[in-house]
Coordinates of C-alpha atoms in Angstrom, one line a residue:
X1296 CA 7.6 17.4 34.3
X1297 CA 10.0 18.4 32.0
X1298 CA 9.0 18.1 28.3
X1299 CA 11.9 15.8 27.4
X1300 CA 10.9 13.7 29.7
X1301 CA 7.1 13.3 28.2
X1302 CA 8.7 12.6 24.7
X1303 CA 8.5 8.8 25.1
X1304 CA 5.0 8.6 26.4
X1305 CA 3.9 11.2 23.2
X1306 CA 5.5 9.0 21.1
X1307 CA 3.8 5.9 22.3
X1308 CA 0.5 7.9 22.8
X1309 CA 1.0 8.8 18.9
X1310 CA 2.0 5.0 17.4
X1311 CA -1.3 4.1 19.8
X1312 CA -3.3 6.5 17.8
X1313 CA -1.9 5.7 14.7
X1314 CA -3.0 1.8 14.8
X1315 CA -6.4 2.6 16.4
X1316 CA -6.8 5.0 13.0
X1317 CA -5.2 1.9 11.0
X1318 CA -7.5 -0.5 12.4
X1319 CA -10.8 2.2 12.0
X1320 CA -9.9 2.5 8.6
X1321 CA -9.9 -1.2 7.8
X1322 CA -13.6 -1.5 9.7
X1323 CA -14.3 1.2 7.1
X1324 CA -13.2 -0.7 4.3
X1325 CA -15.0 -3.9 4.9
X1326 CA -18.3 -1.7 5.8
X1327 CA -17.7 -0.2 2.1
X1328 CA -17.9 3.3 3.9
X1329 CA -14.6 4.0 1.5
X1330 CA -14.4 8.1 2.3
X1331 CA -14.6 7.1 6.3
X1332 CA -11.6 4.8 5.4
X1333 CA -9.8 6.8 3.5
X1334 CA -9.9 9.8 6.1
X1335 CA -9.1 7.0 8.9
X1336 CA -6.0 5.6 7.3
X1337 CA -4.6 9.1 6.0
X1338 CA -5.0 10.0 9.7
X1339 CA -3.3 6.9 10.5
X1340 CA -0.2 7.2 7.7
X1341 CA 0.3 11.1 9.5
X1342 CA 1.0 9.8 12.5
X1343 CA 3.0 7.3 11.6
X1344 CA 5.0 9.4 9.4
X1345 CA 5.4 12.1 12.8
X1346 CA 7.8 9.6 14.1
X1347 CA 9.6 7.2 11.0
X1348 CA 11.8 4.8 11.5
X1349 CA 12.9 1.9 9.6
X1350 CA 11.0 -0.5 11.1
X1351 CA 7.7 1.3 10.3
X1352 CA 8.8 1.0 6.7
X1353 CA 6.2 -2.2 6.2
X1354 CA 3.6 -0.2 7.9
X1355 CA 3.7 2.8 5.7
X1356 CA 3.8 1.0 3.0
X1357 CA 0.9 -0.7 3.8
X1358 CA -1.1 2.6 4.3
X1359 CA 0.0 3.6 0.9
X1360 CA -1.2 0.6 -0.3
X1361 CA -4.3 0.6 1.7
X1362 CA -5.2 4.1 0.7
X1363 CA -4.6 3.0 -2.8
X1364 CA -7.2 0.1 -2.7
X1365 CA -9.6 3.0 -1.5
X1366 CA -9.1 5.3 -4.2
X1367 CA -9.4 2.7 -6.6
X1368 CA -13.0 1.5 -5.5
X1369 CA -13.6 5.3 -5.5
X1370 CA -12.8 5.5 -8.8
X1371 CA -10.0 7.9 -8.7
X1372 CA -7.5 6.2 -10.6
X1373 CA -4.6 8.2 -10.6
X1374 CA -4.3 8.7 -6.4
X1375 CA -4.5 5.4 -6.6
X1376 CA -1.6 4.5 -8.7
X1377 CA 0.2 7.6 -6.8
X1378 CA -0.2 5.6 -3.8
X1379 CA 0.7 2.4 -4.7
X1380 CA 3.8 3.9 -6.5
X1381 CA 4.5 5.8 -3.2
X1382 CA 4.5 2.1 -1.4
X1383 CA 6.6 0.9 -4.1
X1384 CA 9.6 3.1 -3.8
X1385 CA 9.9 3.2 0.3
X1386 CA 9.5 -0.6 -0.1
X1387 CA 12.5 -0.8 -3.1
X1388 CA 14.2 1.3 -0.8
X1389 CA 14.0 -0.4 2.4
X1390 CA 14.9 -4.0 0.7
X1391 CA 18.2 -2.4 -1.1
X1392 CA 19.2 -2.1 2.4
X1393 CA 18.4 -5.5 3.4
X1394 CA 17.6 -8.5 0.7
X1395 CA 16.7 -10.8 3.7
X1396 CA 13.8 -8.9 4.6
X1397 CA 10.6 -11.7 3.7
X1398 CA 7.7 -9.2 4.8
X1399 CA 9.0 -6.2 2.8
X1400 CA 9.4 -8.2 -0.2
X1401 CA 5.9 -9.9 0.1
X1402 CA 4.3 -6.5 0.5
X1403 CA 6.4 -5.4 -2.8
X1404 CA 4.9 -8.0 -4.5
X1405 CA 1.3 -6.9 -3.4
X1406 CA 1.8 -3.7 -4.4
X1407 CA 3.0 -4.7 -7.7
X1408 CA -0.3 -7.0 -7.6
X1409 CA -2.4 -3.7 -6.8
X1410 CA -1.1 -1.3 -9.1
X1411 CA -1.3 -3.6 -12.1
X1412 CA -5.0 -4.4 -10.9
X1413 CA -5.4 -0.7 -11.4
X1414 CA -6.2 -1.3 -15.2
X1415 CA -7.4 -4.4 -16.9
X1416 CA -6.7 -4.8 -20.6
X1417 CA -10.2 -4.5 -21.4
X1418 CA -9.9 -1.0 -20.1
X1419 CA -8.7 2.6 -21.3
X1420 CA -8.4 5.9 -19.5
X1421 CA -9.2 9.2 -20.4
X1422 CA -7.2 12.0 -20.2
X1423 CA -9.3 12.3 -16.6
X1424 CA -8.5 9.2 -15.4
X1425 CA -12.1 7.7 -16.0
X1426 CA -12.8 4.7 -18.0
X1427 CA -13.8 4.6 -21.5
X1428 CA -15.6 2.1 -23.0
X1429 CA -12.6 1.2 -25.6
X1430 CA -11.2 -2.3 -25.3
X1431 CA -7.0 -3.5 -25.5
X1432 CA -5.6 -6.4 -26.7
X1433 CA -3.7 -8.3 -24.2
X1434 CA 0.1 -7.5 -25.9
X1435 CA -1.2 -3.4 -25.4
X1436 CA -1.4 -4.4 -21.0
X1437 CA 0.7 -1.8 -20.1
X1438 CA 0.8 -3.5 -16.5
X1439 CA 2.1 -6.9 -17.6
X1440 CA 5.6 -6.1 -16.3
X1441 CA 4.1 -5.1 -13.3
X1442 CA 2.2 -8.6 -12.4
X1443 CA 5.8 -10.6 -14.0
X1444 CA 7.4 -8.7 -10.7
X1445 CA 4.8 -9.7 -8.8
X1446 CA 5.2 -13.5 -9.6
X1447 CA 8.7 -13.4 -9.6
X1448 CA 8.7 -11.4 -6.1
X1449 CA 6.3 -14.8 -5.0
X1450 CA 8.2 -17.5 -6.7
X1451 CA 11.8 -16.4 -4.5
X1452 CA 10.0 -16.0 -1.5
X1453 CA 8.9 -19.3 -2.0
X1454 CA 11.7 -21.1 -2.8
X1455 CA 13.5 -19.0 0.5
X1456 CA 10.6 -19.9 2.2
X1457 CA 7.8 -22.4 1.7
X1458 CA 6.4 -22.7 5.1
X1459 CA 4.7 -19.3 4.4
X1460 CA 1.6 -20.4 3.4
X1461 CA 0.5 -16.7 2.5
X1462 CA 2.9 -16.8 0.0

């Protein structure tokens, strides 16, 4: 056949092969095999990405997030926050277009949730990314902005919404 005509199944065949790696990658993750994971969801987010559309927006996002969770317990601190603030931004995007949009804004206020998890006050980088042993007082949290957005992200969704009981 024609290849125009196989276009619809390859796309198909690819957003298939992009949840199986999604779903791989989060078998990974619970196992604590994080490397496994991580090469599972970054083949997943490819795939996904091959074909973007809006409505894959959450799903991307997700993978950002997702691959930022991984870095974190890898210890490489700055992908991590790359990826979160990758999620971020498509997910800012996305709900500029559309305030209505409950799952977008609930997996803003995750990511806002993850990122600022990335560093607790206690903690202080080096210029490597790796932790020193120096501790912060809680008015130095350079991440408390990030959790208030997180709240407040939580506390409209509820009041839109309070039969959500993830929220």
């Amino acid at each position: 056949p024609p290849r125009s005509t196989l276009f619809p199944y390859t796309t198909l065949f690819r957003s298939k092969a992009a949840n199986a790696q999604l779903k791989v990658g989060d078998i990974h993750r619970r196992l604590g095999d994080f490397q496994a994971a991580l090469a599972a969801y970054q083949r997943s987010l490819e795939l996904f990405q091959q074909d973007f559309s809006e409505e894959k927006t959450l799903t991307i996002a997700t993978l950002y997030n997702e691959i930022g969770r991984i870095y974190r317990h890898l210890d490489q601190l700055s992908e991590s926050r790359t990826a979160h603030e990758t999620a971020r931004k498509l997910l800012e995007a996305a709900i500029a277009q559309n305030q209505d949009q409950s799952d977008l804004r609930f997996e803003l206020a995750r990511t806002c949730f993850l990122n600022a998890r990335q560093f607790r006050p206690e903690q202080i980088q080096n210029e490597k990314g790796r932790l020193t042993g120096k501790r912060l007082s809680p008015d130095q949290n350079p991440n408390a902005a990030q959790l208030q957005q997180a709240i407040d992200i939580l506390e409209q969704l509820i009041a839109t919404d309070q039969t959500r009981p993830e929220y």
